[in-house]
Amino acid sequence: MDALKEGWFSELDPTLWPGQCFSLQCDKLLYNQKSKYQDVLVFNNKLFGNVLVLDGRIQCTEYDEFSYQEMIAFLPLNSHPNPEKVLIIGGGDGGVARECVKHPLVKQVVQCEIDEDVVKVSKMYLKGMAKGFDSEKLKLHIGDGFEFLKNHKNEFDVIITDSSDPEGPAESLFQDSFYELMKNALRPNGIVCCQGETFWIFRDLISKIISFAGNIFPSVSYAQTQIPTYPAGCIGFILCSLEKNKKFSEPVHVFEKKTVDEMELKYYNSDIHKAAFILPTTFQKTLDSSSPNYTR
């Protein structure tokens, strides 16, 4: 892989994030192969632990993955009154599944991941995340999430899309047709939560998605979390609900400190849930002007 030189991995991508580059020292190369869909790389860094890279883009590290996995899972789960059946699209490292199965109201989690090699590699090198695949609540399906949704109508309370960036295998997951399919797959008052990139780099893309999602769903919102190994040090989530005027920033289920400790949560709590929807003024203005159905 061209990004791996002289003992360093560099996230060089002039298309997605021009003029900048995040680098991590590669202390030990663990895996470097091409799957049916993408380049799959795993290496170890002394601070960040094992690092999963797909097509030259960091997907997760053992050091900071929890801030992303917990938020993309519990923001929608705790915004829904009874999230019994959950669909995860993507998330081949197992981290989102690990968090979803913790929720006491979740009875079944169906996961659709397109690349079986990512699952296999994660079970080998990202065991702390991949243990999500061991839950009796989980049913794993290997296939295309777009095609999967076409055959599942009115079935899920919550749909979580843990995708890579909007190029390559995940490109279709950033289009309005995909949001239409998710809507049709939801039960009444259902909620979706999708990886929503970072405002610092993808302001126009986020505004576009909020705009068309607001034409599909009666409520749409945006939250963010801190994560040092993603571009700009943060990443967002686009949330949509079939419920009109949904207040995503007000969790339906409030986790007390005892619950947070018992669930071994490292980032998410009810205060963080509320705070995630408070955005810088310039970002907020963009969202407010993107859709009349934007809520907080």
mmCIF file of C-alpha atoms in Angstrom:
data_model
loop_
_atom_site.group_PDB
_atom_site.id
_atom_site.type_symbol
_atom_site.label_atom_id
_atom_site.label_comp_id
_atom_site.label_asym_id
_atom_site.label_seq_id
_atom_site.Cartn_x
_atom_site.Cartn_y
_atom_site.Cartn_z
ATOM 1 C CA MET A 1 0.000 0.000 0.000
ATOM 2 C CA ASP A 2 1.453 3.361 -1.052
ATOM 3 C CA ALA A 3 0.342 4.985 2.204
ATOM 4 C CA LEU A 4 2.662 2.700 4.197
ATOM 5 C CA LYS A 5 6.236 4.001 3.888
ATOM 6 C CA GLU A 6 9.332 4.050 6.063
ATOM 7 C CA GLY A 7 7.495 2.650 9.080
ATOM 8 C CA TRP A 8 4.600 5.135 8.950
ATOM 9 C CA PHE A 9 1.021 4.900 7.699
ATOM 10 C CA SER A 10 -0.253 8.137 6.136
ATOM 11 C CA GLU A 11 -3.911 8.716 5.301
ATOM 12 C CA LEU A 12 -3.291 10.375 1.951
ATOM 13 C CA ASP A 13 -6.516 11.118 0.084
ATOM 14 C CA PRO A 14 -6.519 14.318 -1.999
ATOM 15 C CA THR A 15 -10.116 13.669 -3.105
ATOM 16 C CA LEU A 16 -11.794 13.354 0.285
ATOM 17 C CA TRP A 17 -9.539 15.541 2.432
ATOM 18 C CA PRO A 18 -7.207 17.585 0.226
ATOM 19 C CA GLY A 19 -4.265 19.438 1.682
ATOM 20 C CA GLN A 20 -4.028 17.434 4.886
ATOM 21 C CA CYS A 21 -2.838 14.056 6.096
ATOM 22 C CA PHE A 22 -3.032 12.113 9.346
ATOM 23 C CA SER A 23 -0.186 9.698 10.086
ATOM 24 C CA LEU A 24 0.467 6.923 12.599
ATOM 25 C CA GLN A 25 3.679 5.041 13.145
ATOM 26 C CA CYS A 26 3.441 1.415 12.064
ATOM 27 C CA ASP A 27 5.206 -0.509 14.800
ATOM 28 C CA LYS A 28 4.158 -3.880 13.411
ATOM 29 C CA LEU A 29 2.389 -4.823 10.177
ATOM 30 C CA LEU A 30 -0.241 -7.456 10.965
ATOM 31 C CA TYR A 31 -2.269 -7.870 7.765
ATOM 32 C CA ASN A 32 -2.198 -6.407 4.270
ATOM 33 C CA GLN A 33 -4.400 -8.041 1.632
ATOM 34 C CA LYS A 34 -6.988 -7.116 -0.969
ATOM 35 C CA SER A 35 -10.507 -8.457 -0.438
ATOM 36 C CA LYS A 36 -13.181 -8.798 -3.099
ATOM 37 C CA TYR A 37 -14.140 -5.164 -2.476
ATOM 38 C CA GLN A 38 -11.219 -3.222 -0.990
ATOM 39 C CA ASP A 39 -7.680 -3.112 0.396
ATOM 40 C CA VAL A 40 -7.627 -4.342 4.000
ATOM 41 C CA LEU A 41 -4.732 -3.328 6.245
ATOM 42 C CA VAL A 42 -4.143 -3.891 9.947
ATOM 43 C CA PHE A 43 -1.090 -2.636 11.828
ATOM 44 C CA ASN A 44 -0.130 -2.001 15.426
ATOM 45 C CA ASN A 45 0.756 1.366 16.912
ATOM 46 C CA LYS A 46 2.184 1.600 20.436
ATOM 47 C CA LEU A 47 -0.371 4.218 21.547
ATOM 48 C CA PHE A 48 -3.436 3.450 19.439
ATOM 49 C CA GLY A 49 -3.165 -0.338 19.456
ATOM 50 C CA ASN A 50 -4.317 -2.289 16.416
ATOM 51 C CA VAL A 51 -5.546 -0.106 13.553
ATOM 52 C CA LEU A 52 -7.952 -1.190 10.786
ATOM 53 C CA VAL A 53 -7.574 0.587 7.437
ATOM 54 C CA LEU A 54 -9.820 0.072 4.396
ATOM 55 C CA ASP A 55 -8.764 1.483 1.027
ATOM 56 C CA GLY A 56 -6.228 3.718 2.746
ATOM 57 C CA ARG A 57 -8.696 5.196 5.271
ATOM 58 C CA ILE A 58 -8.615 4.527 8.990
ATOM 59 C CA GLN A 59 -11.793 2.798 10.145
ATOM 60 C CA CYS A 60 -11.011 2.256 13.808
ATOM 61 C CA THR A 61 -8.272 1.890 16.390
ATOM 62 C CA GLU A 62 -8.378 0.032 19.686
ATOM 63 C CA TYR A 63 -7.490 3.252 21.523
ATOM 64 C CA ASP A 64 -10.436 5.477 20.590
ATOM 65 C CA GLU A 65 -13.056 3.298 18.846
ATOM 66 C CA PHE A 66 -15.462 3.416 21.795
ATOM 67 C CA SER A 67 -16.325 7.090 21.280
ATOM 68 C CA TYR A 68 -17.703 6.308 17.830
ATOM 69 C CA GLN A 69 -19.236 2.884 18.491
ATOM 70 C CA GLU A 70 -21.082 3.929 21.636
ATOM 71 C CA MET A 71 -22.484 7.124 20.159
ATOM 72 C CA ILE A 72 -23.707 5.702 16.842
ATOM 73 C CA ALA A 73 -25.459 2.973 18.833
ATOM 74 C CA PHE A 74 -26.925 4.703 21.870
ATOM 75 C CA LEU A 75 -27.977 8.002 20.298
ATOM 76 C CA PRO A 76 -30.700 6.238 18.254
ATOM 77 C CA LEU A 77 -31.394 3.418 20.732
ATOM 78 C CA ASN A 78 -32.044 5.845 23.587
ATOM 79 C CA SER A 79 -34.137 8.080 21.332
ATOM 80 C CA HIS A 80 -36.577 5.233 20.610
ATOM 81 C CA PRO A 81 -39.120 4.168 23.259
ATOM 82 C CA ASN A 82 -38.773 0.439 22.533
ATOM 83 C CA PRO A 83 -35.894 -0.504 20.207
ATOM 84 C CA GLU A 84 -36.559 -4.233 20.140
ATOM 85 C CA LYS A 85 -35.287 -5.032 16.647
ATOM 86 C CA VAL A 86 -32.201 -3.332 15.226
ATOM 87 C CA LEU A 87 -30.534 -3.473 11.817
ATOM 88 C CA ILE A 88 -26.857 -2.615 11.413
ATOM 89 C CA ILE A 89 -25.597 -1.979 7.895
ATOM 90 C CA GLY A 90 -21.826 -2.192 7.673
ATOM 91 C CA GLY A 91 -19.885 -2.292 10.922
ATOM 92 C CA GLY A 92 -17.764 -5.268 9.968
ATOM 93 C CA ASP A 93 -15.403 -4.736 12.906
ATOM 94 C CA GLY A 94 -18.218 -5.715 15.287
ATOM 95 C CA GLY A 95 -18.032 -2.637 17.506
ATOM 96 C CA VAL A 96 -21.540 -1.323 16.848
ATOM 97 C CA ALA A 97 -23.000 -4.783 17.380
ATOM 98 C CA ARG A 98 -21.090 -5.017 20.670
ATOM 99 C CA GLU A 99 -22.827 -1.869 21.916
ATOM 100 C CA CYS A 100 -26.306 -2.596 20.529
ATOM 101 C CA VAL A 101 -26.596 -5.988 22.210
ATOM 102 C CA LYS A 102 -25.850 -4.349 25.585
ATOM 103 C CA HIS A 103 -29.096 -2.370 25.508
ATOM 104 C CA PRO A 104 -31.639 -4.085 27.773
ATOM 105 C CA LEU A 105 -34.581 -3.413 25.430
ATOM 106 C CA VAL A 106 -32.893 -4.761 22.309
ATOM 107 C CA LYS A 107 -34.065 -8.309 21.619
ATOM 108 C CA GLN A 108 -32.598 -8.913 18.156
ATOM 109 C CA VAL A 109 -29.829 -7.347 16.078
ATOM 110 C CA VAL A 110 -29.535 -8.136 12.378
ATOM 111 C CA GLN A 111 -26.280 -7.064 10.732
ATOM 112 C CA CYS A 112 -25.605 -6.802 7.004
ATOM 113 C CA GLU A 113 -21.911 -6.422 6.106
ATOM 114 C CA ILE A 114 -20.774 -6.538 2.489
ATOM 115 C CA ASP A 115 -17.167 -7.668 3.050
ATOM 116 C CA GLU A 116 -16.708 -10.984 4.829
ATOM 117 C CA ASP A 117 -12.942 -10.440 4.965
ATOM 118 C CA VAL A 118 -13.395 -7.421 7.258
ATOM 119 C CA VAL A 119 -15.315 -9.601 9.706
ATOM 120 C CA LYS A 120 -12.656 -12.336 9.597
ATOM 121 C CA VAL A 121 -9.775 -9.901 10.039
ATOM 122 C CA SER A 122 -11.545 -8.134 12.911
ATOM 123 C CA LYS A 123 -12.044 -11.442 14.719
ATOM 124 C CA MET A 124 -8.305 -12.011 14.407
ATOM 125 C CA TYR A 125 -6.932 -8.574 15.288
ATOM 126 C CA LEU A 126 -9.758 -6.531 16.861
ATOM 127 C CA LYS A 127 -11.111 -8.999 19.382
ATOM 128 C CA GLY A 128 -12.415 -6.309 21.728
ATOM 129 C CA MET A 129 -14.767 -5.091 19.011
ATOM 130 C CA ALA A 130 -15.432 -8.391 17.264
ATOM 131 C CA LYS A 131 -16.842 -9.933 20.445
ATOM 132 C CA GLY A 132 -20.073 -8.262 19.360
ATOM 133 C CA PHE A 133 -20.456 -11.115 16.887
ATOM 134 C CA ASP A 134 -20.618 -13.620 19.756
ATOM 135 C CA SER A 135 -23.956 -12.418 21.121
ATOM 136 C CA GLU A 136 -27.011 -14.667 20.837
ATOM 137 C CA LYS A 137 -28.983 -11.529 19.961
ATOM 138 C CA LEU A 138 -27.015 -11.086 16.717
ATOM 139 C CA LYS A 139 -27.722 -12.537 13.280
ATOM 140 C CA LEU A 140 -24.988 -11.743 10.727
ATOM 141 C CA HIS A 141 -25.765 -11.551 7.007
ATOM 142 C CA ILE A 142 -22.976 -11.112 4.451
ATOM 143 C CA GLY A 143 -24.236 -9.036 1.546
ATOM 144 C CA ASP A 144 -25.010 -5.602 0.149
ATOM 145 C CA GLY A 145 -27.000 -3.417 2.545
ATOM 146 C CA PHE A 146 -28.736 -1.601 -0.301
ATOM 147 C CA GLU A 147 -30.043 -4.877 -1.735
ATOM 148 C CA PHE A 148 -30.867 -6.235 1.723
ATOM 149 C CA LEU A 149 -33.202 -3.332 2.455
ATOM 150 C CA LYS A 150 -35.171 -3.908 -0.734
ATOM 151 C CA ASN A 151 -36.427 -7.192 0.706
ATOM 152 C CA HIS A 152 -37.243 -6.013 4.232
ATOM 153 C CA LYS A 153 -40.238 -3.740 4.755
ATOM 154 C CA ASN A 154 -41.696 -2.407 8.041
ATOM 155 C CA GLU A 155 -39.384 -4.655 10.052
ATOM 156 C CA PHE A 156 -36.976 -2.650 12.227
ATOM 157 C CA ASP A 157 -37.301 -0.166 15.079
ATOM 158 C CA VAL A 158 -33.805 1.246 14.575
ATOM 159 C CA ILE A 159 -31.449 1.119 11.582
ATOM 160 C CA ILE A 160 -27.792 2.031 12.091
ATOM 161 C CA THR A 161 -25.540 2.559 9.085
ATOM 162 C CA ASP A 162 -21.884 2.267 10.065
ATOM 163 C CA SER A 163 -20.319 2.972 6.698
ATOM 164 C CA SER A 164 -16.926 4.014 5.448
ATOM 165 C CA ASP A 165 -16.520 7.248 3.480
ATOM 166 C CA PRO A 166 -18.606 8.185 0.392
ATOM 167 C CA GLU A 167 -16.373 6.486 -2.162
ATOM 168 C CA GLY A 168 -15.946 2.795 -2.949
ATOM 169 C CA PRO A 169 -18.255 0.110 -1.453
ATOM 170 C CA ALA A 170 -20.156 2.619 0.738
ATOM 171 C CA GLU A 171 -20.893 5.212 -1.952
ATOM 172 C CA SER A 172 -24.542 4.187 -2.402
ATOM 173 C CA LEU A 173 -25.177 4.652 1.337
ATOM 174 C CA PHE A 174 -24.920 8.444 0.999
ATOM 175 C CA GLN A 175 -27.732 8.793 -1.567
ATOM 176 C CA ASP A 176 -31.403 9.676 -1.216
ATOM 177 C CA SER A 177 -32.500 6.309 -2.647
ATOM 178 C CA PHE A 178 -30.811 4.585 0.291
ATOM 179 C CA TYR A 179 -32.643 6.783 2.787
ATOM 180 C CA GLU A 180 -35.920 5.903 1.045
ATOM 181 C CA LEU A 181 -35.144 2.220 1.496
ATOM 182 C CA MET A 182 -34.346 2.712 5.174
ATOM 183 C CA LYS A 183 -37.611 4.564 5.688
ATOM 184 C CA ASN A 184 -39.572 1.719 4.130
ATOM 185 C CA ALA A 185 -37.801 -0.825 6.331
ATOM 186 C CA LEU A 186 -38.798 0.918 9.566
ATOM 187 C CA ARG A 187 -41.707 0.178 11.849
ATOM 188 C CA PRO A 188 -43.894 3.132 12.971
ATOM 189 C CA ASN A 189 -41.869 5.850 14.774
ATOM 190 C CA GLY A 190 -38.673 4.133 13.654
ATOM 191 C CA ILE A 191 -35.278 5.844 13.753
ATOM 192 C CA VAL A 192 -32.184 5.678 11.568
ATOM 193 C CA CYS A 193 -28.675 6.796 12.471
ATOM 194 C CA CYS A 194 -25.953 7.047 9.842
ATOM 195 C CA GLN A 195 -22.271 7.891 9.867
ATOM 196 C CA GLY A 196 -22.377 11.569 8.958
ATOM 197 C CA GLU A 197 -18.781 12.694 8.312
ATOM 198 C CA THR A 198 -17.287 15.864 9.826
ATOM 199 C CA PHE A 199 -18.518 19.409 9.267
ATOM 200 C CA TRP A 200 -14.967 20.748 9.064
ATOM 201 C CA ILE A 201 -14.448 18.984 5.729
ATOM 202 C CA PHE A 202 -17.833 17.815 4.430
ATOM 203 C CA ARG A 203 -20.139 20.772 5.119
ATOM 204 C CA ASP A 204 -21.686 20.708 1.631
ATOM 205 C CA LEU A 205 -22.242 16.940 1.684
ATOM 206 C CA ILE A 206 -23.834 17.063 5.140
ATOM 207 C CA SER A 207 -26.108 19.921 4.095
ATOM 208 C CA LYS A 208 -27.134 17.956 0.998
ATOM 209 C CA ILE A 209 -27.956 14.835 3.016
ATOM 210 C CA ILE A 210 -29.902 16.786 5.649
ATOM 211 C CA SER A 211 -31.847 18.430 2.828
ATOM 212 C CA PHE A 212 -32.940 15.259 1.031
ATOM 213 C CA ALA A 213 -33.359 13.302 4.283
ATOM 214 C CA GLY A 214 -35.653 16.081 5.501
ATOM 215 C CA ASN A 215 -37.784 15.543 2.413
ATOM 216 C CA ILE A 216 -38.048 11.816 3.214
ATOM 217 C CA PHE A 217 -38.417 11.872 7.014
ATOM 218 C CA PRO A 218 -40.562 14.245 9.113
ATOM 219 C CA SER A 219 -37.629 14.762 11.524
ATOM 220 C CA VAL A 220 -33.891 14.896 10.849
ATOM 221 C CA SER A 221 -30.972 15.933 13.050
ATOM 222 C CA TYR A 222 -27.189 15.912 13.396
ATOM 223 C CA ALA A 223 -24.913 15.117 16.336
ATOM 224 C CA GLN A 224 -21.175 14.706 16.694
ATOM 225 C CA THR A 225 -18.502 13.004 18.772
ATOM 226 C CA GLN A 226 -14.784 13.453 19.356
ATOM 227 C CA ILE A 227 -12.402 10.847 17.970
ATOM 228 C CA PRO A 228 -8.733 11.722 17.398
ATOM 229 C CA THR A 229 -8.000 9.289 14.550
ATOM 230 C CA TYR A 230 -10.780 10.506 12.237
ATOM 231 C CA PRO A 231 -10.249 13.553 9.959
ATOM 232 C CA ALA A 232 -10.500 16.822 11.916
ATOM 233 C CA GLY A 233 -10.706 14.856 15.178
ATOM 234 C CA CYS A 234 -14.471 14.475 15.151
ATOM 235 C CA ILE A 235 -17.256 12.780 13.225
ATOM 236 C CA GLY A 236 -20.998 13.268 13.007
ATOM 237 C CA PHE A 237 -24.197 11.253 12.873
ATOM 238 C CA ILE A 238 -27.300 11.924 10.825
ATOM 239 C CA LEU A 239 -30.441 10.863 12.647
ATOM 240 C CA CYS A 240 -33.900 10.589 11.107
ATOM 241 C CA SER A 241 -37.245 9.652 12.608
ATOM 242 C CA LEU A 242 -40.712 8.809 11.334
ATOM 243 C CA GLU A 243 -42.028 10.800 14.306
ATOM 244 C CA LYS A 244 -42.740 14.451 13.569
ATOM 245 C CA ASN A 245 -40.871 17.060 15.643
ATOM 246 C CA LYS A 246 -38.711 14.406 17.257
ATOM 247 C CA LYS A 247 -36.477 15.793 20.005
ATOM 248 C CA PHE A 248 -33.374 13.664 19.540
ATOM 249 C CA SER A 249 -31.410 15.638 22.137
ATOM 250 C CA GLU A 250 -33.789 14.497 24.879
ATOM 251 C CA PRO A 251 -33.086 10.787 25.514
ATOM 252 C CA VAL A 252 -36.135 8.642 26.187
ATOM 253 C CA HIS A 253 -33.985 6.291 28.251
ATOM 254 C CA VAL A 254 -31.666 7.913 30.770
ATOM 255 C CA PHE A 255 -28.717 5.825 31.945
ATOM 256 C CA GLU A 256 -27.828 6.336 35.589
ATOM 257 C CA LYS A 257 -24.156 6.128 36.598
ATOM 258 C CA LYS A 258 -24.635 2.573 37.830
ATOM 259 C CA THR A 259 -25.983 1.532 34.433
ATOM 260 C CA VAL A 260 -23.116 3.250 32.618
ATOM 261 C CA ASP A 261 -20.633 1.363 34.790
ATOM 262 C CA GLU A 262 -22.416 -1.990 34.445
ATOM 263 C CA MET A 263 -22.519 -1.626 30.651
ATOM 264 C CA GLU A 264 -18.810 -0.699 30.671
ATOM 265 C CA LEU A 265 -19.425 2.499 28.705
ATOM 266 C CA LYS A 266 -16.391 4.717 28.295
ATOM 267 C CA TYR A 267 -17.852 7.666 26.374
ATOM 268 C CA TYR A 268 -21.652 7.672 26.234
ATOM 269 C CA ASN A 269 -23.829 8.950 29.063
ATOM 270 C CA SER A 270 -27.070 10.891 29.109
ATOM 271 C CA ASP A 271 -25.334 14.265 29.432
ATOM 272 C CA ILE A 272 -23.102 13.489 26.434
ATOM 273 C CA HIS A 273 -26.238 12.473 24.534
ATOM 274 C CA LYS A 274 -27.756 15.920 25.049
ATOM 275 C CA ALA A 275 -24.500 17.775 24.402
ATOM 276 C CA ALA A 276 -23.832 15.962 21.114
ATOM 277 C CA PHE A 277 -26.549 18.025 19.423
ATOM 278 C CA ILE A 278 -25.105 21.373 20.509
ATOM 279 C CA LEU A 279 -23.019 22.555 17.557
ATOM 280 C CA PRO A 280 -20.850 25.556 16.712
ATOM 281 C CA THR A 281 -22.865 28.532 15.458
ATOM 282 C CA THR A 282 -21.683 28.328 11.858
ATOM 283 C CA PHE A 283 -22.527 24.614 11.626
ATOM 284 C CA GLN A 284 -25.909 25.189 13.219
ATOM 285 C CA LYS A 285 -26.793 27.895 10.708
ATOM 286 C CA THR A 286 -26.013 25.509 7.857
ATOM 287 C CA LEU A 287 -28.260 22.818 9.315
ATOM 288 C CA ASP A 288 -31.115 25.205 10.113
ATOM 289 C CA SER A 289 -31.145 26.364 6.498
ATOM 290 C CA SER A 290 -30.855 22.861 5.027
ATOM 291 C CA SER A 291 -34.310 21.534 5.891
ATOM 292 C CA PRO A 292 -37.509 22.767 7.569
ATOM 293 C CA ASN A 293 -37.695 19.342 9.230
ATOM 294 C CA TYR A 294 -34.369 19.778 11.020
ATOM 295 C CA THR A 295 -34.794 19.382 14.782
ATOM 296 C CA ARG A 296 -32.478 19.065 17.781
#
